[in-house]
Short mmCIF file of C-alpha atoms and ligand atoms in Angstrom, two decimals:
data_model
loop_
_atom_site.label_atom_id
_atom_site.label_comp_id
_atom_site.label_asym_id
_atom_site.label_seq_id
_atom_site.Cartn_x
_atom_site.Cartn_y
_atom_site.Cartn_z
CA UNK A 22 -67.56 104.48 188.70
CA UNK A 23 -68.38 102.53 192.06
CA UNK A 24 -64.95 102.59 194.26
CA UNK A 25 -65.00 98.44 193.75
CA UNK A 26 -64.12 97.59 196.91
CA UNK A 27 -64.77 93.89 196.77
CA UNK A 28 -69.19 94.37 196.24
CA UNK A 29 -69.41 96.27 193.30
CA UNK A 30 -67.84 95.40 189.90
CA UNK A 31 -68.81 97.10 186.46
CA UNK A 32 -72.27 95.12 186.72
CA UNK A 33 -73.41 95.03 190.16
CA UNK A 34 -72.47 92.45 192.58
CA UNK A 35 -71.49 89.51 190.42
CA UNK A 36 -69.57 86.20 190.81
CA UNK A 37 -69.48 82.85 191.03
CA UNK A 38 -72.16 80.57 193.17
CA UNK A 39 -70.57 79.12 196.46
CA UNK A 40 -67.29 80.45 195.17
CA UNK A 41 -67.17 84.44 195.47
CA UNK A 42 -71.21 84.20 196.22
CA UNK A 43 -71.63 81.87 199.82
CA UNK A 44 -74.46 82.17 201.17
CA UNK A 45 -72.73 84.75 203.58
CA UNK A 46 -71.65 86.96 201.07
CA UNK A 47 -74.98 87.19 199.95
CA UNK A 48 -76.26 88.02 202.81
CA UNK A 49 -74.03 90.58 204.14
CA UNK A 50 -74.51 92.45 200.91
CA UNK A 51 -78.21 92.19 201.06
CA UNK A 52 -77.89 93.48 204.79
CA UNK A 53 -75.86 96.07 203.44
CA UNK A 54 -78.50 97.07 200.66
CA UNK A 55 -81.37 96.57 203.39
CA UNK A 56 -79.78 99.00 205.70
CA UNK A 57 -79.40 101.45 203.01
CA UNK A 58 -82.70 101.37 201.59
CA UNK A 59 -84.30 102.37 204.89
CA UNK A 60 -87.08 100.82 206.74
CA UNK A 61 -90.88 100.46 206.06
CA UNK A 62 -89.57 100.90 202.73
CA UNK A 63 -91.59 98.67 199.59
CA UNK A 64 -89.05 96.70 197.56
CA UNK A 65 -89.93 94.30 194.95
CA UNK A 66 -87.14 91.65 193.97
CA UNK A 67 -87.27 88.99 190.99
CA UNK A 68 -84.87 86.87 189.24
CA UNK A 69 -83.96 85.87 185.93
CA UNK A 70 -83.87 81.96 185.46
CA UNK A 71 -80.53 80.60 187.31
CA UNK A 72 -80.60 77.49 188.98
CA UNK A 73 -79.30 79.34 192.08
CA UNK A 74 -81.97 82.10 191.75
CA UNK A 75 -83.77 80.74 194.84
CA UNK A 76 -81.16 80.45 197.06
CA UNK A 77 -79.47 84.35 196.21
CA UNK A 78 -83.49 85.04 196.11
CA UNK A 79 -84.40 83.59 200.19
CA UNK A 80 -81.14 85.05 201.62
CA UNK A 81 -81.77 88.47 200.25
CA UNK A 82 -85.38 88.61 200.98
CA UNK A 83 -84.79 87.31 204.76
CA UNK A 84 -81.71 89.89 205.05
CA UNK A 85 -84.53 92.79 203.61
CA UNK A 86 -87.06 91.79 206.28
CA UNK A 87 -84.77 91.73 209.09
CA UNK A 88 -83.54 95.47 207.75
CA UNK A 89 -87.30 96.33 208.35
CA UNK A 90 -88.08 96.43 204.32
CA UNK A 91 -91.35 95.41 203.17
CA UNK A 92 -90.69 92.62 200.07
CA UNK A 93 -92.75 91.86 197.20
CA UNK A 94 -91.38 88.89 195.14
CA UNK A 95 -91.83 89.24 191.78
CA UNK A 96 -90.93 85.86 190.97
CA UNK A 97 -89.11 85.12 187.78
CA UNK A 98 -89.26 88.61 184.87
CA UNK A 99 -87.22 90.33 182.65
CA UNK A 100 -85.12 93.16 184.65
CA UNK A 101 -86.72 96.01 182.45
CA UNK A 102 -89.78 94.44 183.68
CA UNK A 103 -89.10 94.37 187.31
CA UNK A 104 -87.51 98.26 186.74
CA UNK A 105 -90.84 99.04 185.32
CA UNK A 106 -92.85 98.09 188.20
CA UNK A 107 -90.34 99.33 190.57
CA UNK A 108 -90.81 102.74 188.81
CA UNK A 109 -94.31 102.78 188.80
CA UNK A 110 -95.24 101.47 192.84
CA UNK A 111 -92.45 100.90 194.79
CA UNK A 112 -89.14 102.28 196.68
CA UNK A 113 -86.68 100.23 195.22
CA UNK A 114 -85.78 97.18 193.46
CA UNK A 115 -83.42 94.31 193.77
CA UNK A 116 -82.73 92.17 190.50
CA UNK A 117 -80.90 89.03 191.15
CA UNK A 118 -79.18 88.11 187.58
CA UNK A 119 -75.95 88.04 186.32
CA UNK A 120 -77.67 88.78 183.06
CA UNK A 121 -75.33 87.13 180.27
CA UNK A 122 -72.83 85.62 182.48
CA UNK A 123 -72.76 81.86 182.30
CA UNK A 124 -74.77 79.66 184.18
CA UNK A 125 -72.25 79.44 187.42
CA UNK A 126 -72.81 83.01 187.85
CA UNK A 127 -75.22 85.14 189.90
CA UNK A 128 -75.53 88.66 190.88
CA UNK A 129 -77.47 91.16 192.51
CA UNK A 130 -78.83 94.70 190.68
CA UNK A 131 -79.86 97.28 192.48
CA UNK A 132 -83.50 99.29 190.97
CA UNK A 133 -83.65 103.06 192.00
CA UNK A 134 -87.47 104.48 193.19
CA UNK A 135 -87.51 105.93 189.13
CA UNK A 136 -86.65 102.71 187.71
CA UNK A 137 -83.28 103.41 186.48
CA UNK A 138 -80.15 101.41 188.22
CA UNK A 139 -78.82 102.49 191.18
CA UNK A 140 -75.93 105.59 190.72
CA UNK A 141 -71.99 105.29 191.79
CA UNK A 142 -73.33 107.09 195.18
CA UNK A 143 -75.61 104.67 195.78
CA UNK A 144 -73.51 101.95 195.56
CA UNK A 145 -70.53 103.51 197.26
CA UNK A 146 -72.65 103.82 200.17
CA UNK A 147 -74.20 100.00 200.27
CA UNK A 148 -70.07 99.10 200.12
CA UNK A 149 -68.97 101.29 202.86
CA UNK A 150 -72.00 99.85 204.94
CA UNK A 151 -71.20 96.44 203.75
CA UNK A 152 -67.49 97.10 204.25
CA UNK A 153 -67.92 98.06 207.90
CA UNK A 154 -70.86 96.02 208.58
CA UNK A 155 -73.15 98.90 209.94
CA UNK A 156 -76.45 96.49 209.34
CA UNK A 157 -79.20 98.64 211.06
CA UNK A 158 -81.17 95.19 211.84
CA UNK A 159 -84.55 95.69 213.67
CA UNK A 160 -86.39 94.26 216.99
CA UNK A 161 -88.46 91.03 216.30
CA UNK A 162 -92.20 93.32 216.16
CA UNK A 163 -90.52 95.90 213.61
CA UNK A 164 -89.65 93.01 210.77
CA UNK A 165 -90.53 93.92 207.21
CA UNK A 166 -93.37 91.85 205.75
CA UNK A 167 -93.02 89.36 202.62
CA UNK A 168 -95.69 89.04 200.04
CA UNK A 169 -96.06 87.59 196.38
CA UNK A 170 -96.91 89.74 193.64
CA UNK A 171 -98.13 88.97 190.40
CA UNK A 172 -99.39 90.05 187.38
CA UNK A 173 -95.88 91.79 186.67
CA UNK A 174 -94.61 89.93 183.27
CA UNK A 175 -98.10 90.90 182.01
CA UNK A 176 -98.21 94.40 183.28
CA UNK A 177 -94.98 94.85 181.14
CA UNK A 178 -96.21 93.26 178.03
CA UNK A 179 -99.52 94.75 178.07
CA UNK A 180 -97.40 98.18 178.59
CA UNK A 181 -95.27 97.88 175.65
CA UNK A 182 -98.29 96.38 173.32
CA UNK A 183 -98.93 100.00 174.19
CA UNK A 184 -96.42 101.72 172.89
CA UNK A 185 -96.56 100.47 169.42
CA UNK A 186 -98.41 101.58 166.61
CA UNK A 187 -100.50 97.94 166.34
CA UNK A 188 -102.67 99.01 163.17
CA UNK A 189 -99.56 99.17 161.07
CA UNK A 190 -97.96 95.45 162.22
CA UNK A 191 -97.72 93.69 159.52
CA UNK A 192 -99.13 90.53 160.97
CA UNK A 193 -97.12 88.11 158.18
CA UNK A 194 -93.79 88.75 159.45
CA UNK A 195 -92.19 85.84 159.98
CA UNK A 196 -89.50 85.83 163.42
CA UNK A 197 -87.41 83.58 164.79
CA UNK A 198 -86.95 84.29 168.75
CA UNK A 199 -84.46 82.53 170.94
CA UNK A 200 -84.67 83.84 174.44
CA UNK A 201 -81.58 81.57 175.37
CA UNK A 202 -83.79 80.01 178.18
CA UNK A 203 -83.70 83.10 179.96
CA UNK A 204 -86.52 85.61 181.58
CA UNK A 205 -87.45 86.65 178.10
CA UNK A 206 -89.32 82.91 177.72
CA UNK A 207 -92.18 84.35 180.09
CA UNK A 208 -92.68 87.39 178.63
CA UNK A 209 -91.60 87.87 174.77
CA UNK A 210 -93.63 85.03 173.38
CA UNK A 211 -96.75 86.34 175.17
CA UNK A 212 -96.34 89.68 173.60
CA UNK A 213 -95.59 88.26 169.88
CA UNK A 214 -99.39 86.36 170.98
CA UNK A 215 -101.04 88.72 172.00
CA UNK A 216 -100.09 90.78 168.90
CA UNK A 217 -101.20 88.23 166.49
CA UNK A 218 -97.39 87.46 165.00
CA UNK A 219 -96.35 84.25 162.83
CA UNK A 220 -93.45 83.30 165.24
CA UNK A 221 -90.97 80.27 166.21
CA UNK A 222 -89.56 79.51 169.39
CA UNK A 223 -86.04 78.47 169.53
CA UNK A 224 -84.97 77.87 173.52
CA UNK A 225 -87.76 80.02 175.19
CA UNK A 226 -88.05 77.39 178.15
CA UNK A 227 -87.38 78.53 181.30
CA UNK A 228 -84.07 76.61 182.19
CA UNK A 229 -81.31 78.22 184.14
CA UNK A 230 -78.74 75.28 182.99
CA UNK A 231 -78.74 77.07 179.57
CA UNK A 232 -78.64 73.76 178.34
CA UNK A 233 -78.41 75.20 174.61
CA UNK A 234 -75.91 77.79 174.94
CA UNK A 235 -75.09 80.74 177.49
CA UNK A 236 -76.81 83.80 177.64
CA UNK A 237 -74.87 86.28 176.11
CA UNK A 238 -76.41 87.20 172.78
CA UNK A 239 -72.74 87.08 170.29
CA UNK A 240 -72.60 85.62 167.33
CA UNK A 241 -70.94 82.14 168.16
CA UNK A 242 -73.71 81.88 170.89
CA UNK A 243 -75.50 81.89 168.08
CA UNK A 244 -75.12 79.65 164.99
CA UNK A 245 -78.49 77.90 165.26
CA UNK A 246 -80.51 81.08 165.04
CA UNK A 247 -78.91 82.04 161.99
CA UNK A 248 -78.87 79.15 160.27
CA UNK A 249 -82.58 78.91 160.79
CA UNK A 250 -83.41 82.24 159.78
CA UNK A 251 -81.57 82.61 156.62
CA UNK A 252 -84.15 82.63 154.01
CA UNK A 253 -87.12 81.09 156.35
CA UNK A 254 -87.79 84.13 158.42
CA UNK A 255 -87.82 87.83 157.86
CA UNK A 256 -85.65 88.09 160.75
CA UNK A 257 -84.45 86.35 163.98
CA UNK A 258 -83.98 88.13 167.36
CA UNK A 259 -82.19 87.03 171.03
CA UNK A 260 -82.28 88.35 173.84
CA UNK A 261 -79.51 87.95 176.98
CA UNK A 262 -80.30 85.79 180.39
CA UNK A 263 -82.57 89.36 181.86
CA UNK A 264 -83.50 90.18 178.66
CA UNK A 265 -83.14 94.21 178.86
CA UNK A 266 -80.74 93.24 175.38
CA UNK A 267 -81.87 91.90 172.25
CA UNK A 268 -79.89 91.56 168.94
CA UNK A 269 -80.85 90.33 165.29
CA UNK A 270 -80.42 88.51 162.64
CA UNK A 271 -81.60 89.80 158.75
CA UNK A 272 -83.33 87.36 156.67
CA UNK A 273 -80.19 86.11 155.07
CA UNK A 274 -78.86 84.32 158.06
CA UNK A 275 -76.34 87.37 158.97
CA UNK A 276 -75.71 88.36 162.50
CA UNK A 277 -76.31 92.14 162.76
CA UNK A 278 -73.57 94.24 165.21
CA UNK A 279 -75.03 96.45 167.60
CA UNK A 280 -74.19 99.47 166.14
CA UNK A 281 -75.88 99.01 162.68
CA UNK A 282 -79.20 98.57 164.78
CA UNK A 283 -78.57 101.43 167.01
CA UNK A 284 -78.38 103.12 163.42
CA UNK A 285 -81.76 101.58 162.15
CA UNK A 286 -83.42 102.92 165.14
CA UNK A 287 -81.82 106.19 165.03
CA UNK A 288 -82.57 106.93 161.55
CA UNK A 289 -86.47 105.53 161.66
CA UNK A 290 -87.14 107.87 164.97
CA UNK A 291 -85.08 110.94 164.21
CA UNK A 292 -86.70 110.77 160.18
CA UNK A 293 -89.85 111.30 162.35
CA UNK A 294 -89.50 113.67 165.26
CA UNK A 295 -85.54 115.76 165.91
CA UNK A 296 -84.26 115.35 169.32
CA UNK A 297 -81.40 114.38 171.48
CA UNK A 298 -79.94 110.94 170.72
CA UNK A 299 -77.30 109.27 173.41
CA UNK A 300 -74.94 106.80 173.47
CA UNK A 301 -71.27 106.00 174.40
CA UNK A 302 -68.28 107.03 173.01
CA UNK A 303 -67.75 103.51 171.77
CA UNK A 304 -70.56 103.61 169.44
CA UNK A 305 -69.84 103.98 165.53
CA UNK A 306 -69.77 107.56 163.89
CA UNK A 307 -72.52 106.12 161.66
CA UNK A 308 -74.71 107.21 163.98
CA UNK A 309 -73.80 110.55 164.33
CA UNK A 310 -73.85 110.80 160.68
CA UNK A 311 -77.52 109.80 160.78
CA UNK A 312 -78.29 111.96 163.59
CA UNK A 313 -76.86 114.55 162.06
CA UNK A 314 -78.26 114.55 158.48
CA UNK A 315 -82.27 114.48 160.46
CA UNK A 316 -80.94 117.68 161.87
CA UNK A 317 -81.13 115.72 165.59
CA UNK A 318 -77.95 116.14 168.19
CA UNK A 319 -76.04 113.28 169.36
CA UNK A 320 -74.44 113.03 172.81
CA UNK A 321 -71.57 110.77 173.73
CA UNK A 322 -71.34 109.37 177.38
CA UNK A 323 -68.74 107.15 179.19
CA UNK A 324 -69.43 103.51 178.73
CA UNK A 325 -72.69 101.77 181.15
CA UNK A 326 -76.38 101.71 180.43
CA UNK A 327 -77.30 103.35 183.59
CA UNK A 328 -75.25 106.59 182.39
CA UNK A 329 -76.67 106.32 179.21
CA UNK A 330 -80.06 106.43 181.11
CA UNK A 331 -79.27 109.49 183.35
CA UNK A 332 -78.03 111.31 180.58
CA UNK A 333 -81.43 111.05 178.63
CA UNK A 334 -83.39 111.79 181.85
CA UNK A 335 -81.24 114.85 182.00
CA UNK A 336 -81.25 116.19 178.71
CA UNK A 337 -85.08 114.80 177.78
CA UNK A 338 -83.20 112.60 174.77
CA UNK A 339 -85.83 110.88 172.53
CA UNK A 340 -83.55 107.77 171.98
CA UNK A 341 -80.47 105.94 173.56
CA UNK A 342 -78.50 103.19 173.83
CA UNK A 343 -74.99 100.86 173.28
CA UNK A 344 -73.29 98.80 170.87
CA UNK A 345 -74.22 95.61 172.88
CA UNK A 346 -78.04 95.10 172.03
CA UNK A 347 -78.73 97.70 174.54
CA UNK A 348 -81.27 100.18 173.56
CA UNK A 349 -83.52 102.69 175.69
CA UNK A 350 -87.08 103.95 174.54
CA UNK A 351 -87.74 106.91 176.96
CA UNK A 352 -91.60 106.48 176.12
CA UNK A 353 -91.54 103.13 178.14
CA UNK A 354 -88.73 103.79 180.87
CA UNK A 355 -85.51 104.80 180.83
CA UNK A 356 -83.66 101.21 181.22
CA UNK A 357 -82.30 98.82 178.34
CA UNK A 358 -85.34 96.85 177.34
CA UNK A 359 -85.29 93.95 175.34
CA UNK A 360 -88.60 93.71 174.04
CA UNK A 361 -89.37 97.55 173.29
CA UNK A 362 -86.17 96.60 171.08
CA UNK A 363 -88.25 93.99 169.22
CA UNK A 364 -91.62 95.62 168.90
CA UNK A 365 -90.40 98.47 167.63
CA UNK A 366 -88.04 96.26 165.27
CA UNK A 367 -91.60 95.02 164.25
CA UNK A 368 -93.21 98.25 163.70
CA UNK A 369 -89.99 99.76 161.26
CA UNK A 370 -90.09 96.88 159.31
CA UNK A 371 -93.79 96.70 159.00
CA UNK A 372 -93.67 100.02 158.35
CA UNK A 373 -91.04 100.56 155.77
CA UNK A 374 -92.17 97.38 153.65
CA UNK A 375 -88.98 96.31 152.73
CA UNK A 376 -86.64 93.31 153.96
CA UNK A 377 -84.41 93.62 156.79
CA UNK A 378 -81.43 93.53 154.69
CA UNK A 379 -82.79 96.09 152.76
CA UNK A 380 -83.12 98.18 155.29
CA UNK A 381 -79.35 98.23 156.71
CA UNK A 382 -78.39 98.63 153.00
CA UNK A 383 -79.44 102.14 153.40
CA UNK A 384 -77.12 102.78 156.75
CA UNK A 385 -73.59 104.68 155.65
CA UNK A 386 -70.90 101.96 155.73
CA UNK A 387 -68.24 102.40 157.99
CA UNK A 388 -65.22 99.94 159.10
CA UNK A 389 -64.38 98.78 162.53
CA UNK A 390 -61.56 97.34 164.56
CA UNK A 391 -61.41 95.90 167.63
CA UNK A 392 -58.40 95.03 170.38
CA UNK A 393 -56.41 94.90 173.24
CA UNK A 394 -53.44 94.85 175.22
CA UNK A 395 -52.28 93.53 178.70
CA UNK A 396 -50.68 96.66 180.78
CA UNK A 397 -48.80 96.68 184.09
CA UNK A 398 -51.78 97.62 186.73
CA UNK A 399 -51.97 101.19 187.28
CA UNK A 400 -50.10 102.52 184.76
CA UNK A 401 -53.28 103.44 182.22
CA UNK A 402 -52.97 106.96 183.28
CA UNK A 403 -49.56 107.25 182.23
CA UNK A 404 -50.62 105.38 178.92
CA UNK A 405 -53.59 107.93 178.46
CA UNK A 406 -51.65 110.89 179.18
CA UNK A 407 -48.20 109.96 176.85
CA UNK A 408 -50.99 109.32 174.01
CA UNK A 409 -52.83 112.80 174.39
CA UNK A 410 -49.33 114.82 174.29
CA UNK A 411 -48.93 112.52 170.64
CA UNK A 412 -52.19 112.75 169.24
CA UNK A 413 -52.17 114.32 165.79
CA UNK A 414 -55.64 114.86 165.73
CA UNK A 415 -58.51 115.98 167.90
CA UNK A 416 -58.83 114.66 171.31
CA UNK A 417 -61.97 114.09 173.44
CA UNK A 418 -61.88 111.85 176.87
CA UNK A 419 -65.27 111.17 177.72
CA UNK A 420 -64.48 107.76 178.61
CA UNK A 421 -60.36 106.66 178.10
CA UNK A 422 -59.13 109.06 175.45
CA UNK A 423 -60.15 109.27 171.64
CA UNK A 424 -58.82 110.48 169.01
CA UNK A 425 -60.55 111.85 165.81
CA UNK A 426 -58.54 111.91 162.61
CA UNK A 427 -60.38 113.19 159.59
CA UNK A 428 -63.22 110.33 158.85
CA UNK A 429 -61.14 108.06 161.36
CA UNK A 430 -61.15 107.82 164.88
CA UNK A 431 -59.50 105.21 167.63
CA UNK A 432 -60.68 104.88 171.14
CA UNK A 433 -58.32 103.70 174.34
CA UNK A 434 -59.95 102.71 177.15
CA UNK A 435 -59.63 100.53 180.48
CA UNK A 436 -61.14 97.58 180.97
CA UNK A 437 -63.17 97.58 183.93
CA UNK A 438 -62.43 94.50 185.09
CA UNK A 439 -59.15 92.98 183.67
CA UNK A 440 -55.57 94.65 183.78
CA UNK A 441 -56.31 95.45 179.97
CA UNK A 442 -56.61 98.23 177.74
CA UNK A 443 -59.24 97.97 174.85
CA UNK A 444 -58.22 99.39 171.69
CA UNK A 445 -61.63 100.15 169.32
CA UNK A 446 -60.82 102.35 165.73
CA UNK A 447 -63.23 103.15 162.69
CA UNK A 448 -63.32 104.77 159.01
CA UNK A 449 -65.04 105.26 156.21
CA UNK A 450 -62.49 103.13 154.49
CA UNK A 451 -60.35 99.95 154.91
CA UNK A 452 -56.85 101.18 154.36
CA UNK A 453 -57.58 104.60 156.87
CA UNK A 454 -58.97 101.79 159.73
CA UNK A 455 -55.73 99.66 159.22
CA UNK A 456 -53.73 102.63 158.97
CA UNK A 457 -54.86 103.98 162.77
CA UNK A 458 -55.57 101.19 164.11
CA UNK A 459 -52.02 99.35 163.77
CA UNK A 460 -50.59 103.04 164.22
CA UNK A 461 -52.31 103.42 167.81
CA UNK A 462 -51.37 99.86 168.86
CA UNK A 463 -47.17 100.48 167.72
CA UNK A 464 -47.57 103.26 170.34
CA UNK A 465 -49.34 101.47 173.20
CA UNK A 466 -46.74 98.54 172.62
CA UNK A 467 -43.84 100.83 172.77
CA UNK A 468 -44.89 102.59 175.81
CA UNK A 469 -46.31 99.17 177.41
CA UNK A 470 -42.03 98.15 176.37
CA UNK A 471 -40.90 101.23 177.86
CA UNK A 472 -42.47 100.56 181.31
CA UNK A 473 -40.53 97.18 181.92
MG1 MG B 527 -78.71 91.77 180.66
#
């Protein structure tokens, strides 16, 4: 994890317009990425659709140029779209987004030369630049250059129309797709187009007011799609403000949790090929269970997409991703993206011939629980290490600590950005989950008591 020393949080540089992110701010961390980057170096920036997306966009690309960095605006494009472009012809990226973070927010994501976002060394060293303000800026004849490039939302369709098998789309599906008025409007209806789909739009203008709700892709954010779908659409899909996420809804209306379509995905790919699945520890055991039965091994990592990511690269996984909509076809790139998510959502379901529902009736059911509690600030160590010498069963600590208990297990782990401990349990059954889950949180409480 990044030290997060006032640049950094657990998303890249994110905050607030003209509140943490003045025009200053901006530009000190863009000198800061600038003078880390190098000079002479090509960097292509975009931007998702937030009103302030031109102003973050002009100070960093003025703050690149003065570093010496050669910029190629990408305009506004998904961020698995800009990290696909990065990957494939230039040095680096820049994303400014604050993905699902309402539309107040902005932020700025840094793209690594392979695509993937930047590592904690990276960003370490852009805050210890930024932190001591070592901006290497350059004489007046040794500027970077600016130029325009386009064709990139295109490039990235046509590239994933490409990695799907299009004689067996079943061209009658009928999808509902609300891009929440984010990057996703330029890019996902194209594709559904070009591929000859029966589709509605629901909020796929560009509009960084979010005028009909904000970007993040939960189920309250979400009422309209479902009521629309149920029984009018085979399914409905959404994708966050970037859109590198996209979740669904089954043809009854139902909002689908992460997890269960990690396990779709998981269960059509490993029925076809064995490999290497990743995810995070957070992720439901159903998966494993899946992974296991189609004789495929399933790594756990600590919580973030770009570790996910790095962890596939590594071990040459066939298939990754989180519990949040995330998910990570290595075929394509090795980033969350959003619309691999729905065409191969197309291609299972065109495949298998049967209805969405249908489909998730044939995951295992398991039982989740989800919580938290506030704890004095630096004290989760103490928290983590009184609940290891306790633990009755096994104990791994990937990420926080968790604890397996026959078909049960309950996760502890920081929050990353709030003096908070998050408190996630699951099991086969409904008396087990309620049984660990109110077990672990006694014990939390007590020691949380015993600390004031
Ligand atoms: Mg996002």
């Amino acid at each position: 994890m990044a030290s997060k020393g006032g640049l950094f949080g657990t998303n890249g540089i994110r905050g607030e317009i003209n509140r943490k992110l003045t025009p200053e701010f901006i530009m000190n961390a863009s000198l800061a990425i600038g003078s880390f980057i190098g000079e002479n170096r090509t960097v292509i920036v975009g931007r998702d659709t937030r009103t302030s997306g031109n102003m973050v966009m002009d100070i960093l690309k003025g703050s690149l140029i003065s570093t010496g960095n050669h910029v190629y605006d990408a305009g506004i494009v998904p961020t698995p779209a800009l990290q696909l472009t990065v990957k494939d012809h230039a040095d680096f990226g820049v994303m400014v987004t604050a993905s699902h973070n309402p539309a107040i927010y902005n932020g700025i994501k840094c793209i690594d030369s392979d695509g993937t976002e930047l590592n904690d060394e990276g960003e370490n060293e852009i805050e210890r630049i930024f932190n001591a303000r070592e901006f290497k800026l350059k004489e007046w004849n040794n500027l970077g250059r600016h130029d325009i490039i386009t064709g990139v939302n295109h490039n990235y369709v046509y590239n994933v129309m490409n990695k799907i098998n299009k004689e067996k789309i079943d061209k009658n599906l009928k999808i509902l797709i609300d891009c929440a008025n984010g990057a996703g409007s330029l890019t996902t209806p194209v594709f559904l187009d070009a591929l000859g789909m029966k589709y509605t739009t629901l909020n796929c203008n560009a509009d960084g007011n979010f005028p009909s709700h904000d970007p993040e892709p939960k189920e309250e954010n979400l009422k309209e799609l479902m009521r629309i779908t149920k029984d009018a659409y085979d399914f409905g899909a959404a994708h966050d403000g970037d859109a590198d996420r996209i979740v669904f809804v089954d043809n009854d209306g139902n909002f689908i949790s992460g997890d269960r379509i990690l396990g779709l995905f998981v269960k059509y790919i490993t029925e076809k090929r064995k490999g290497i699945i990743v995810v995070p520890v957070t992720v439901s055991r159903m998966v494993e269970e899946i992974t296991q039965k189609n004789d495929s091994k399933l790594l756990y990592t600590r919580v973030g997409a770009p570790i996910v990511a790095r962890t596939m690269m590594k071990t040459g996984a066939i298939f990754g991703g989180e519990d949040n909509g995330g998910f990570i076809f290595p075929e394509m790139q090795h980033a969350r993206d959003g619309l691999m998510g729905l065409a191969k959502m197309i291609e299972i379901i065109s495949e298998r011939k049967m209805k969405f529902s249908e489909l998730l009736n044939e995951l295992p059911e398991y039982y989740q629980k989800k919580g938290s509690l506030e704890i004095p600030p630096g004290k989760f160590n103490e928290i983590m290490k009184i609940i290891e010498n306790n633990a009755g069963g096994n104990v791994v600590k990937i990420d926080g600590i968790k604890v397996f208990e026959g078909d049960s297990w309950v996760l502890i782990r920081p929050s990353g950005t709030e003096p908070l401990v998050r408190i996630y349990a699951e099991s086969k059954n409904r008396n087990d989950l309620e049984n660990i889950f109110g077990r672990y949180m006694n014990i939390i409480k007590n020691i949380i008591r015993e600390f004031q």
